[in-house]
């Protein structure tokens, strides 16, 4: 009976009831496969959605001016940023949870922002000299737990505190790489060569970024993005305060940069670090598996 039913469902020359020709379907699927493979093999980091470069706006230290000034400006422009949180204040918890819900990336900057003691005054126990690589990784793991409670995400990036990589005199970045606690580690410097590199070739544990002095103008900020656009690489901005707090760029310069990025959406993809790396990984996997 089953064999009879199957024979009734099929028509001559590979047709099913309704006239669908399976040979034609096979040819269509073959063409689609070739087209997808061709797209994947020619897709490069430099041209997501036609863009020539990637810009990432990052903000360190969970500062009040980021909530009062930077986040509203980003939201108004329809852009996303990355906020590396440390020393989080209880009264700001709900505000940062809202920032994550609005599509921004929350990332790890440790719980207490330890740096080398010569960098600035801090409690002796909250210095990198007081840590070992293992104890610092334990702090980073706890910070990840806090971040997950805010944004519900399982993966988080990391930014080196003060750009420093020694804990108790030992390198902690390689142990961090092996631990899997961070999907990337952002640094604090970016060379001209870095701005010409394909994102796929970057060491995820040494992601280049550039900070700016408090007197930086909008033209200074835009020039950094232009340099990356000319080189075909990725420009990662490192901000602290915006219009207030420490190491602050002016609200006006920041606003002008955002306006410029919006006006150049056709050639510049402004996104988060995790989205940029996820896109790169997907494009690379597609090109390797046509």
PDB file of C-alpha atoms in Angstrom:
ATOM      1  CA  UNK A   1       0.000   0.000   0.000  1.00  0.00           C
ATOM      2  CA  UNK A   2       2.837   2.403   0.885  1.00  0.00           C
ATOM      3  CA  UNK A   3       4.555   1.623  -2.412  1.00  0.00           C
ATOM      4  CA  UNK A   4       1.327   2.289  -4.309  1.00  0.00           C
ATOM      5  CA  UNK A   5       0.809   5.585  -2.494  1.00  0.00           C
ATOM      6  CA  UNK A   6       4.326   6.646  -3.293  1.00  0.00           C
ATOM      7  CA  UNK A   7       3.938   5.769  -6.938  1.00  0.00           C
ATOM      8  CA  UNK A   8       0.710   7.777  -7.133  1.00  0.00           C
ATOM      9  CA  UNK A   9       2.406  10.841  -5.593  1.00  0.00           C
ATOM     10  CA  UNK A  10       5.079  10.875  -8.281  1.00  0.00           C
ATOM     11  CA  UNK A  11       4.546  11.930 -11.876  1.00  0.00           C
ATOM     12  CA  UNK A  12       6.606  11.060 -14.979  1.00  0.00           C
ATOM     13  CA  UNK A  13       9.936  12.795 -15.584  1.00  0.00           C
ATOM     14  CA  UNK A  14      10.602  13.586 -11.916  1.00  0.00           C
ATOM     15  CA  UNK A  15       7.461  15.640 -11.303  1.00  0.00           C
ATOM     16  CA  UNK A  16       5.457  15.646  -8.096  1.00  0.00           C
ATOM     17  CA  UNK A  17       1.772  16.443  -7.985  1.00  0.00           C
ATOM     18  CA  UNK A  18       1.294  20.119  -8.714  1.00  0.00           C
ATOM     19  CA  UNK A  19       3.807  19.997 -11.562  1.00  0.00           C
ATOM     20  CA  UNK A  20       7.038  20.683  -9.640  1.00  0.00           C
ATOM     21  CA  UNK A  21       9.979  19.436 -11.688  1.00  0.00           C
ATOM     22  CA  UNK A  22      12.654  18.062  -9.375  1.00  0.00           C
ATOM     23  CA  UNK A  23      15.367  18.324 -12.006  1.00  0.00           C
ATOM     24  CA  UNK A  24      14.596  22.047 -12.326  1.00  0.00           C
ATOM     25  CA  UNK A  25      14.703  22.423  -8.555  1.00  0.00           C
ATOM     26  CA  UNK A  26      18.096  20.722  -8.499  1.00  0.00           C
ATOM     27  CA  UNK A  27      19.421  23.085 -11.139  1.00  0.00           C
ATOM     28  CA  UNK A  28      18.110  26.128  -9.237  1.00  0.00           C
ATOM     29  CA  UNK A  29      19.723  24.922  -6.015  1.00  0.00           C
ATOM     30  CA  UNK A  30      23.002  24.335  -7.837  1.00  0.00           C
ATOM     31  CA  UNK A  31      22.963  27.879  -9.211  1.00  0.00           C
ATOM     32  CA  UNK A  32      22.171  29.283  -5.769  1.00  0.00           C
ATOM     33  CA  UNK A  33      25.006  27.279  -4.228  1.00  0.00           C
ATOM     34  CA  UNK A  34      27.481  28.603  -6.775  1.00  0.00           C
ATOM     35  CA  UNK A  35      26.252  32.159  -6.213  1.00  0.00           C
ATOM     36  CA  UNK A  36      26.561  31.908  -2.443  1.00  0.00           C
ATOM     37  CA  UNK A  37      30.015  30.392  -2.744  1.00  0.00           C
ATOM     38  CA  UNK A  38      31.102  33.131  -5.118  1.00  0.00           C
ATOM     39  CA  UNK A  39      29.821  35.804  -2.721  1.00  0.00           C
ATOM     40  CA  UNK A  40      31.546  34.187   0.240  1.00  0.00           C
ATOM     41  CA  UNK A  41      34.837  33.797  -1.591  1.00  0.00           C
ATOM     42  CA  UNK A  42      34.897  37.434  -2.688  1.00  0.00           C
ATOM     43  CA  UNK A  43      33.474  38.909   0.528  1.00  0.00           C
ATOM     44  CA  UNK A  44      36.143  40.616   2.602  1.00  0.00           C
ATOM     45  CA  UNK A  45      36.217  42.310   5.947  1.00  0.00           C
ATOM     46  CA  UNK A  46      36.590  45.654   4.194  1.00  0.00           C
ATOM     47  CA  UNK A  47      33.186  45.621   2.539  1.00  0.00           C
ATOM     48  CA  UNK A  48      30.336  44.630   4.888  1.00  0.00           C
ATOM     49  CA  UNK A  49      27.225  45.966   3.188  1.00  0.00           C
ATOM     50  CA  UNK A  50      29.438  47.903   0.797  1.00  0.00           C
ATOM     51  CA  UNK A  51      31.438  49.696   3.493  1.00  0.00           C
ATOM     52  CA  UNK A  52      35.152  50.253   3.069  1.00  0.00           C
ATOM     53  CA  UNK A  53      36.101  50.221   6.730  1.00  0.00           C
ATOM     54  CA  UNK A  54      34.878  49.515  10.244  1.00  0.00           C
ATOM     55  CA  UNK A  55      34.708  52.058  13.066  1.00  0.00           C
ATOM     56  CA  UNK A  56      34.174  51.032  16.683  1.00  0.00           C
ATOM     57  CA  UNK A  57      33.462  53.559  19.438  1.00  0.00           C
ATOM     58  CA  UNK A  58      34.590  52.336  22.869  1.00  0.00           C
ATOM     59  CA  UNK A  59      34.201  54.001  26.274  1.00  0.00           C
ATOM     60  CA  UNK A  60      36.068  53.006  29.443  1.00  0.00           C
ATOM     61  CA  UNK A  61      35.347  53.063  33.178  1.00  0.00           C
ATOM     62  CA  UNK A  62      31.512  53.334  33.371  1.00  0.00           C
ATOM     63  CA  UNK A  63      31.636  57.105  33.817  1.00  0.00           C
ATOM     64  CA  UNK A  64      28.550  59.257  34.537  1.00  0.00           C
ATOM     65  CA  UNK A  65      29.096  61.401  31.428  1.00  0.00           C
ATOM     66  CA  UNK A  66      28.819  58.299  29.299  1.00  0.00           C
ATOM     67  CA  UNK A  67      25.298  57.711  30.585  1.00  0.00           C
ATOM     68  CA  UNK A  68      24.270  61.372  30.496  1.00  0.00           C
ATOM     69  CA  UNK A  69      25.942  62.395  27.235  1.00  0.00           C
ATOM     70  CA  UNK A  70      27.523  59.634  25.152  1.00  0.00           C
ATOM     71  CA  UNK A  71      24.701  57.081  25.237  1.00  0.00           C
ATOM     72  CA  UNK A  72      21.915  59.567  24.365  1.00  0.00           C
ATOM     73  CA  UNK A  73      24.059  60.928  21.520  1.00  0.00           C
ATOM     74  CA  UNK A  74      24.700  57.427  20.170  1.00  0.00           C
ATOM     75  CA  UNK A  75      21.023  56.532  20.409  1.00  0.00           C
ATOM     76  CA  UNK A  76      19.982  59.715  18.612  1.00  0.00           C
ATOM     77  CA  UNK A  77      22.451  58.918  15.819  1.00  0.00           C
ATOM     78  CA  UNK A  78      21.378  55.286  15.585  1.00  0.00           C
ATOM     79  CA  UNK A  79      24.893  54.069  16.409  1.00  0.00           C
ATOM     80  CA  UNK A  80      26.139  51.443  18.866  1.00  0.00           C
ATOM     81  CA  UNK A  81      29.097  51.707  21.220  1.00  0.00           C
ATOM     82  CA  UNK A  82      31.131  49.434  23.487  1.00  0.00           C
ATOM     83  CA  UNK A  83      31.269  50.270  27.194  1.00  0.00           C
ATOM     84  CA  UNK A  84      34.023  48.679  29.278  1.00  0.00           C
ATOM     85  CA  UNK A  85      32.676  48.705  32.816  1.00  0.00           C
ATOM     86  CA  UNK A  86      34.689  48.872  36.033  1.00  0.00           C
ATOM     87  CA  UNK A  87      34.043  50.272  39.521  1.00  0.00           C
ATOM     88  CA  UNK A  88      30.324  50.077  38.791  1.00  0.00           C
ATOM     89  CA  UNK A  89      28.180  52.183  41.145  1.00  0.00           C
ATOM     90  CA  UNK A  90      25.026  50.580  42.623  1.00  0.00           C
ATOM     91  CA  UNK A  91      22.878  53.530  41.572  1.00  0.00           C
ATOM     92  CA  UNK A  92      23.963  53.066  37.936  1.00  0.00           C
ATOM     93  CA  UNK A  93      23.139  49.359  37.611  1.00  0.00           C
ATOM     94  CA  UNK A  94      19.701  49.828  36.069  1.00  0.00           C
ATOM     95  CA  UNK A  95      20.980  52.504  33.716  1.00  0.00           C
ATOM     96  CA  UNK A  96      23.676  50.168  32.377  1.00  0.00           C
ATOM     97  CA  UNK A  97      21.142  47.374  32.030  1.00  0.00           C
ATOM     98  CA  UNK A  98      19.107  49.744  29.856  1.00  0.00           C
ATOM     99  CA  UNK A  99      22.211  50.584  27.799  1.00  0.00           C
ATOM    100  CA  UNK A 100      22.642  46.896  26.992  1.00  0.00           C
ATOM    101  CA  UNK A 101      18.955  46.575  26.100  1.00  0.00           C
ATOM    102  CA  UNK A 102      19.355  49.464  23.652  1.00  0.00           C
ATOM    103  CA  UNK A 103      21.847  47.431  21.616  1.00  0.00           C
ATOM    104  CA  UNK A 104      25.173  48.643  22.962  1.00  0.00           C
ATOM    105  CA  UNK A 105      27.896  46.201  23.982  1.00  0.00           C
ATOM    106  CA  UNK A 106      28.904  45.928  27.641  1.00  0.00           C
ATOM    107  CA  UNK A 107      32.406  44.578  28.143  1.00  0.00           C
ATOM    108  CA  UNK A 108      34.888  43.720  30.878  1.00  0.00           C
ATOM    109  CA  UNK A 109      37.332  46.189  32.411  1.00  0.00           C
ATOM    110  CA  UNK A 110      37.800  44.231  35.674  1.00  0.00           C
ATOM    111  CA  UNK A 111      35.905  44.941  38.889  1.00  0.00           C
ATOM    112  CA  UNK A 112      38.301  47.484  40.427  1.00  0.00           C
ATOM    113  CA  UNK A 113      40.498  48.702  37.523  1.00  0.00           C
ATOM    114  CA  UNK A 114      43.943  47.705  38.866  1.00  0.00           C
ATOM    115  CA  UNK A 115      46.919  49.406  37.219  1.00  0.00           C
ATOM    116  CA  UNK A 116      50.597  49.598  38.056  1.00  0.00           C
ATOM    117  CA  UNK A 117      51.031  51.655  41.225  1.00  0.00           C
ATOM    118  CA  UNK A 118      53.084  54.328  39.468  1.00  0.00           C
ATOM    119  CA  UNK A 119      50.180  55.094  37.117  1.00  0.00           C
ATOM    120  CA  UNK A 120      47.936  56.779  39.679  1.00  0.00           C
ATOM    121  CA  UNK A 121      47.115  56.618  43.371  1.00  0.00           C
ATOM    122  CA  UNK A 122      45.067  53.563  44.350  1.00  0.00           C
ATOM    123  CA  UNK A 123      44.517  51.188  47.228  1.00  0.00           C
ATOM    124  CA  UNK A 124      47.613  48.939  47.463  1.00  0.00           C
ATOM    125  CA  UNK A 125      45.458  45.839  47.031  1.00  0.00           C
ATOM    126  CA  UNK A 126      43.984  47.243  43.808  1.00  0.00           C
ATOM    127  CA  UNK A 127      47.237  47.484  41.880  1.00  0.00           C
ATOM    128  CA  UNK A 128      48.643  45.137  39.281  1.00  0.00           C
ATOM    129  CA  UNK A 129      51.670  44.526  41.515  1.00  0.00           C
ATOM    130  CA  UNK A 130      49.319  43.077  44.128  1.00  0.00           C
ATOM    131  CA  UNK A 131      47.867  40.606  41.630  1.00  0.00           C
ATOM    132  CA  UNK A 132      49.095  37.441  40.014  1.00  0.00           C
ATOM    133  CA  UNK A 133      47.830  36.390  36.589  1.00  0.00           C
ATOM    134  CA  UNK A 134      45.563  33.882  38.313  1.00  0.00           C
ATOM    135  CA  UNK A 135      44.077  36.356  40.781  1.00  0.00           C
ATOM    136  CA  UNK A 136      43.476  38.888  38.016  1.00  0.00           C
ATOM    137  CA  UNK A 137      41.710  36.243  35.914  1.00  0.00           C
ATOM    138  CA  UNK A 138      39.531  35.500  38.938  1.00  0.00           C
ATOM    139  CA  UNK A 139      38.568  39.187  39.080  1.00  0.00           C
ATOM    140  CA  UNK A 140      37.850  39.197  35.349  1.00  0.00           C
ATOM    141  CA  UNK A 141      35.661  36.096  35.775  1.00  0.00           C
ATOM    142  CA  UNK A 142      33.662  37.834  38.511  1.00  0.00           C
ATOM    143  CA  UNK A 143      33.275  40.901  36.318  1.00  0.00           C
ATOM    144  CA  UNK A 144      31.891  38.631  33.584  1.00  0.00           C
ATOM    145  CA  UNK A 145      29.302  37.366  36.052  1.00  0.00           C
ATOM    146  CA  UNK A 146      28.251  40.950  36.760  1.00  0.00           C
ATOM    147  CA  UNK A 147      28.052  41.722  33.041  1.00  0.00           C
ATOM    148  CA  UNK A 148      25.909  38.656  32.383  1.00  0.00           C
ATOM    149  CA  UNK A 149      23.509  39.828  35.074  1.00  0.00           C
ATOM    150  CA  UNK A 150      23.229  43.137  33.225  1.00  0.00           C
ATOM    151  CA  UNK A 151      23.002  42.023  29.604  1.00  0.00           C
ATOM    152  CA  UNK A 152      22.176  38.307  29.706  1.00  0.00           C
ATOM    153  CA  UNK A 153      25.043  37.478  27.345  1.00  0.00           C
ATOM    154  CA  UNK A 154      27.453  34.573  27.710  1.00  0.00           C
ATOM    155  CA  UNK A 155      30.404  36.140  25.871  1.00  0.00           C
ATOM    156  CA  UNK A 156      32.214  39.353  26.718  1.00  0.00           C
ATOM    157  CA  UNK A 157      35.241  41.228  25.492  1.00  0.00           C
ATOM    158  CA  UNK A 158      37.871  42.814  27.699  1.00  0.00           C
ATOM    159  CA  UNK A 159      39.979  45.990  27.764  1.00  0.00           C
ATOM    160  CA  UNK A 160      43.374  46.043  29.451  1.00  0.00           C
ATOM    161  CA  UNK A 161      43.390  48.440  32.394  1.00  0.00           C
ATOM    162  CA  UNK A 162      45.734  51.329  31.580  1.00  0.00           C
ATOM    163  CA  UNK A 163      46.852  49.239  28.603  1.00  0.00           C
ATOM    164  CA  UNK A 164      49.115  47.271  30.948  1.00  0.00           C
ATOM    165  CA  UNK A 165      49.673  43.531  30.630  1.00  0.00           C
ATOM    166  CA  UNK A 166      51.684  42.521  33.711  1.00  0.00           C
ATOM    167  CA  UNK A 167      50.183  41.224  36.945  1.00  0.00           C
ATOM    168  CA  UNK A 168      52.729  40.668  39.708  1.00  0.00           C
ATOM    169  CA  UNK A 169      55.410  41.152  37.075  1.00  0.00           C
ATOM    170  CA  UNK A 170      54.048  38.357  34.868  1.00  0.00           C
ATOM    171  CA  UNK A 171      52.182  38.599  31.571  1.00  0.00           C
ATOM    172  CA  UNK A 172      48.509  37.815  32.093  1.00  0.00           C
ATOM    173  CA  UNK A 173      47.304  38.165  28.500  1.00  0.00           C
ATOM    174  CA  UNK A 174      48.416  34.694  27.408  1.00  0.00           C
ATOM    175  CA  UNK A 175      46.717  33.082  30.439  1.00  0.00           C
ATOM    176  CA  UNK A 176      43.655  35.172  29.587  1.00  0.00           C
ATOM    177  CA  UNK A 177      43.746  33.840  26.022  1.00  0.00           C
ATOM    178  CA  UNK A 178      43.907  30.247  27.270  1.00  0.00           C
ATOM    179  CA  UNK A 179      41.155  30.804  29.838  1.00  0.00           C
ATOM    180  CA  UNK A 180      38.470  31.682  27.296  1.00  0.00           C
ATOM    181  CA  UNK A 181      37.152  34.376  29.651  1.00  0.00           C
ATOM    182  CA  UNK A 182      37.337  37.082  26.977  1.00  0.00           C
ATOM    183  CA  UNK A 183      36.522  36.966  23.283  1.00  0.00           C
ATOM    184  CA  UNK A 184      39.045  39.749  22.691  1.00  0.00           C
ATOM    185  CA  UNK A 185      41.296  42.136  24.626  1.00  0.00           C
ATOM    186  CA  UNK A 186      41.415  45.766  23.518  1.00  0.00           C
ATOM    187  CA  UNK A 187      44.618  47.730  23.969  1.00  0.00           C
ATOM    188  CA  UNK A 188      45.322  51.463  24.031  1.00  0.00           C
ATOM    189  CA  UNK A 189      47.437  52.164  20.942  1.00  0.00           C
ATOM    190  CA  UNK A 190      47.012  51.849  17.190  1.00  0.00           C
ATOM    191  CA  UNK A 191      49.685  52.418  14.560  1.00  0.00           C
ATOM    192  CA  UNK A 192      49.249  53.454  10.940  1.00  0.00           C
ATOM    193  CA  UNK A 193      50.031  49.857   9.995  1.00  0.00           C
ATOM    194  CA  UNK A 194      47.248  48.594  12.274  1.00  0.00           C
ATOM    195  CA  UNK A 195      44.762  50.710  10.338  1.00  0.00           C
ATOM    196  CA  UNK A 196      45.693  48.910   7.128  1.00  0.00           C
ATOM    197  CA  UNK A 197      45.240  45.392   8.472  1.00  0.00           C
ATOM    198  CA  UNK A 198      42.350  43.090   7.673  1.00  0.00           C
ATOM    199  CA  UNK A 199      40.333  42.460  10.804  1.00  0.00           C
ATOM    200  CA  UNK A 200      40.761  38.706  10.340  1.00  0.00           C
ATOM    201  CA  UNK A 201      44.528  39.085  10.804  1.00  0.00           C
ATOM    202  CA  UNK A 202      44.323  40.930  14.124  1.00  0.00           C
ATOM    203  CA  UNK A 203      45.449  39.223  17.312  1.00  0.00           C
ATOM    204  CA  UNK A 204      42.194  39.170  19.296  1.00  0.00           C
ATOM    205  CA  UNK A 205      44.171  39.522  22.535  1.00  0.00           C
ATOM    206  CA  UNK A 206      45.881  42.710  21.330  1.00  0.00           C
ATOM    207  CA  UNK A 207      43.195  44.724  19.552  1.00  0.00           C
ATOM    208  CA  UNK A 208      44.586  48.151  18.608  1.00  0.00           C
ATOM    209  CA  UNK A 209      42.761  51.306  19.691  1.00  0.00           C
ATOM    210  CA  UNK A 210      43.554  55.010  19.906  1.00  0.00           C
ATOM    211  CA  UNK A 211      42.763  57.423  22.709  1.00  0.00           C
ATOM    212  CA  UNK A 212      42.541  61.195  22.363  1.00  0.00           C
ATOM    213  CA  UNK A 213      43.624  64.150  24.482  1.00  0.00           C
ATOM    214  CA  UNK A 214      41.078  66.369  26.168  1.00  0.00           C
ATOM    215  CA  UNK A 215      41.720  69.120  23.634  1.00  0.00           C
ATOM    216  CA  UNK A 216      41.084  66.835  20.652  1.00  0.00           C
ATOM    217  CA  UNK A 217      38.948  68.479  17.991  1.00  0.00           C
ATOM    218  CA  UNK A 218      36.290  66.892  15.825  1.00  0.00           C
ATOM    219  CA  UNK A 219      38.784  67.088  12.964  1.00  0.00           C
ATOM    220  CA  UNK A 220      41.272  65.042  15.009  1.00  0.00           C
ATOM    221  CA  UNK A 221      38.660  62.357  15.621  1.00  0.00           C
ATOM    222  CA  UNK A 222      37.458  62.282  12.022  1.00  0.00           C
ATOM    223  CA  UNK A 223      41.043  62.085  10.736  1.00  0.00           C
ATOM    224  CA  UNK A 224      41.494  58.787  12.609  1.00  0.00           C
ATOM    225  CA  UNK A 225      38.450  57.296  10.896  1.00  0.00           C
ATOM    226  CA  UNK A 226      39.616  58.679   7.554  1.00  0.00           C
ATOM    227  CA  UNK A 227      43.019  57.067   8.041  1.00  0.00           C
ATOM    228  CA  UNK A 228      41.392  53.680   8.559  1.00  0.00           C
ATOM    229  CA  UNK A 229      39.088  54.196   5.589  1.00  0.00           C
ATOM    230  CA  UNK A 230      42.084  54.956   3.369  1.00  0.00           C
ATOM    231  CA  UNK A 231      43.908  51.880   4.684  1.00  0.00           C
ATOM    232  CA  UNK A 232      40.893  49.573   4.594  1.00  0.00           C
ATOM    233  CA  UNK A 233      41.331  48.590   8.234  1.00  0.00           C
ATOM    234  CA  UNK A 234      39.407  49.100  11.476  1.00  0.00           C
ATOM    235  CA  UNK A 235      39.518  52.254  13.633  1.00  0.00           C
ATOM    236  CA  UNK A 236      38.789  51.598  17.313  1.00  0.00           C
ATOM    237  CA  UNK A 237      38.237  54.819  19.267  1.00  0.00           C
ATOM    238  CA  UNK A 238      39.074  54.828  22.981  1.00  0.00           C
ATOM    239  CA  UNK A 239      37.073  57.385  24.976  1.00  0.00           C
ATOM    240  CA  UNK A 240      36.707  58.006  28.689  1.00  0.00           C
ATOM    241  CA  UNK A 241      34.620  61.017  29.630  1.00  0.00           C
ATOM    242  CA  UNK A 242      32.495  62.876  27.094  1.00  0.00           C
ATOM    243  CA  UNK A 243      31.902  66.472  28.110  1.00  0.00           C
ATOM    244  CA  UNK A 244      32.885  65.656  31.699  1.00  0.00           C
ATOM    245  CA  UNK A 245      34.787  63.252  34.006  1.00  0.00           C
ATOM    246  CA  UNK A 246      38.416  62.349  33.394  1.00  0.00           C
ATOM    247  CA  UNK A 247      40.295  62.296  30.071  1.00  0.00           C
ATOM    248  CA  UNK A 248      37.195  63.843  28.541  1.00  0.00           C
ATOM    249  CA  UNK A 249      36.764  64.830  24.916  1.00  0.00           C
ATOM    250  CA  UNK A 250      34.324  67.664  24.405  1.00  0.00           C
ATOM    251  CA  UNK A 251      30.656  66.951  23.867  1.00  0.00           C
ATOM    252  CA  UNK A 252      30.784  69.042  20.690  1.00  0.00           C
ATOM    253  CA  UNK A 253      33.707  67.127  19.155  1.00  0.00           C
ATOM    254  CA  UNK A 254      32.068  63.807  20.011  1.00  0.00           C
ATOM    255  CA  UNK A 255      28.743  64.922  18.512  1.00  0.00           C
ATOM    256  CA  UNK A 256      30.422  66.113  15.316  1.00  0.00           C
ATOM    257  CA  UNK A 257      32.194  62.764  14.947  1.00  0.00           C
ATOM    258  CA  UNK A 258      28.882  60.912  15.274  1.00  0.00           C
ATOM    259  CA  UNK A 259      27.241  63.175  12.710  1.00  0.00           C
ATOM    260  CA  UNK A 260      30.127  62.570  10.315  1.00  0.00           C
ATOM    261  CA  UNK A 261      29.881  58.795  10.769  1.00  0.00           C
ATOM    262  CA  UNK A 262      26.145  58.894  10.071  1.00  0.00           C
ATOM    263  CA  UNK A 263      26.737  60.906   6.899  1.00  0.00           C
ATOM    264  CA  UNK A 264      29.243  58.281   5.706  1.00  0.00           C
ATOM    265  CA  UNK A 265      27.240  55.128   6.383  1.00  0.00           C
ATOM    266  CA  UNK A 266      27.741  54.083   2.759  1.00  0.00           C
ATOM    267  CA  UNK A 267      31.489  53.640   3.240  1.00  0.00           C
ATOM    268  CA  UNK A 268      31.917  53.240   7.018  1.00  0.00           C
ATOM    269  CA  UNK A 269      30.322  50.521   9.131  1.00  0.00           C
ATOM    270  CA  UNK A 270      30.063  51.760  12.730  1.00  0.00           C
ATOM    271  CA  UNK A 271      29.452  48.746  14.941  1.00  0.00           C
ATOM    272  CA  UNK A 272      30.615  47.041  18.138  1.00  0.00           C
ATOM    273  CA  UNK A 273      33.783  45.019  18.503  1.00  0.00           C
ATOM    274  CA  UNK A 274      31.951  41.761  19.069  1.00  0.00           C
ATOM    275  CA  UNK A 275      29.753  42.290  16.018  1.00  0.00           C
ATOM    276  CA  UNK A 276      32.781  43.168  13.896  1.00  0.00           C
ATOM    277  CA  UNK A 277      34.646  40.043  14.950  1.00  0.00           C
ATOM    278  CA  UNK A 278      31.585  37.824  14.566  1.00  0.00           C
ATOM    279  CA  UNK A 279      31.071  39.194  11.048  1.00  0.00           C
ATOM    280  CA  UNK A 280      34.726  38.564  10.205  1.00  0.00           C
ATOM    281  CA  UNK A 281      34.565  35.008  11.538  1.00  0.00           C
ATOM    282  CA  UNK A 282      31.441  34.261   9.520  1.00  0.00           C
ATOM    283  CA  UNK A 283      32.957  35.735   6.340  1.00  0.00           C
ATOM    284  CA  UNK A 284      36.156  33.749   6.834  1.00  0.00           C
ATOM    285  CA  UNK A 285      34.250  30.524   7.462  1.00  0.00           C
ATOM    286  CA  UNK A 286      32.175  31.146   4.339  1.00  0.00           C
ATOM    287  CA  UNK A 287      35.241  31.657   2.174  1.00  0.00           C
ATOM    288  CA  UNK A 288      36.869  28.476   3.521  1.00  0.00           C
ATOM    289  CA  UNK A 289      33.751  26.354   3.045  1.00  0.00           C
ATOM    290  CA  UNK A 290      32.254  27.255  -0.338  1.00  0.00           C
TER     291      UNK A 290
END
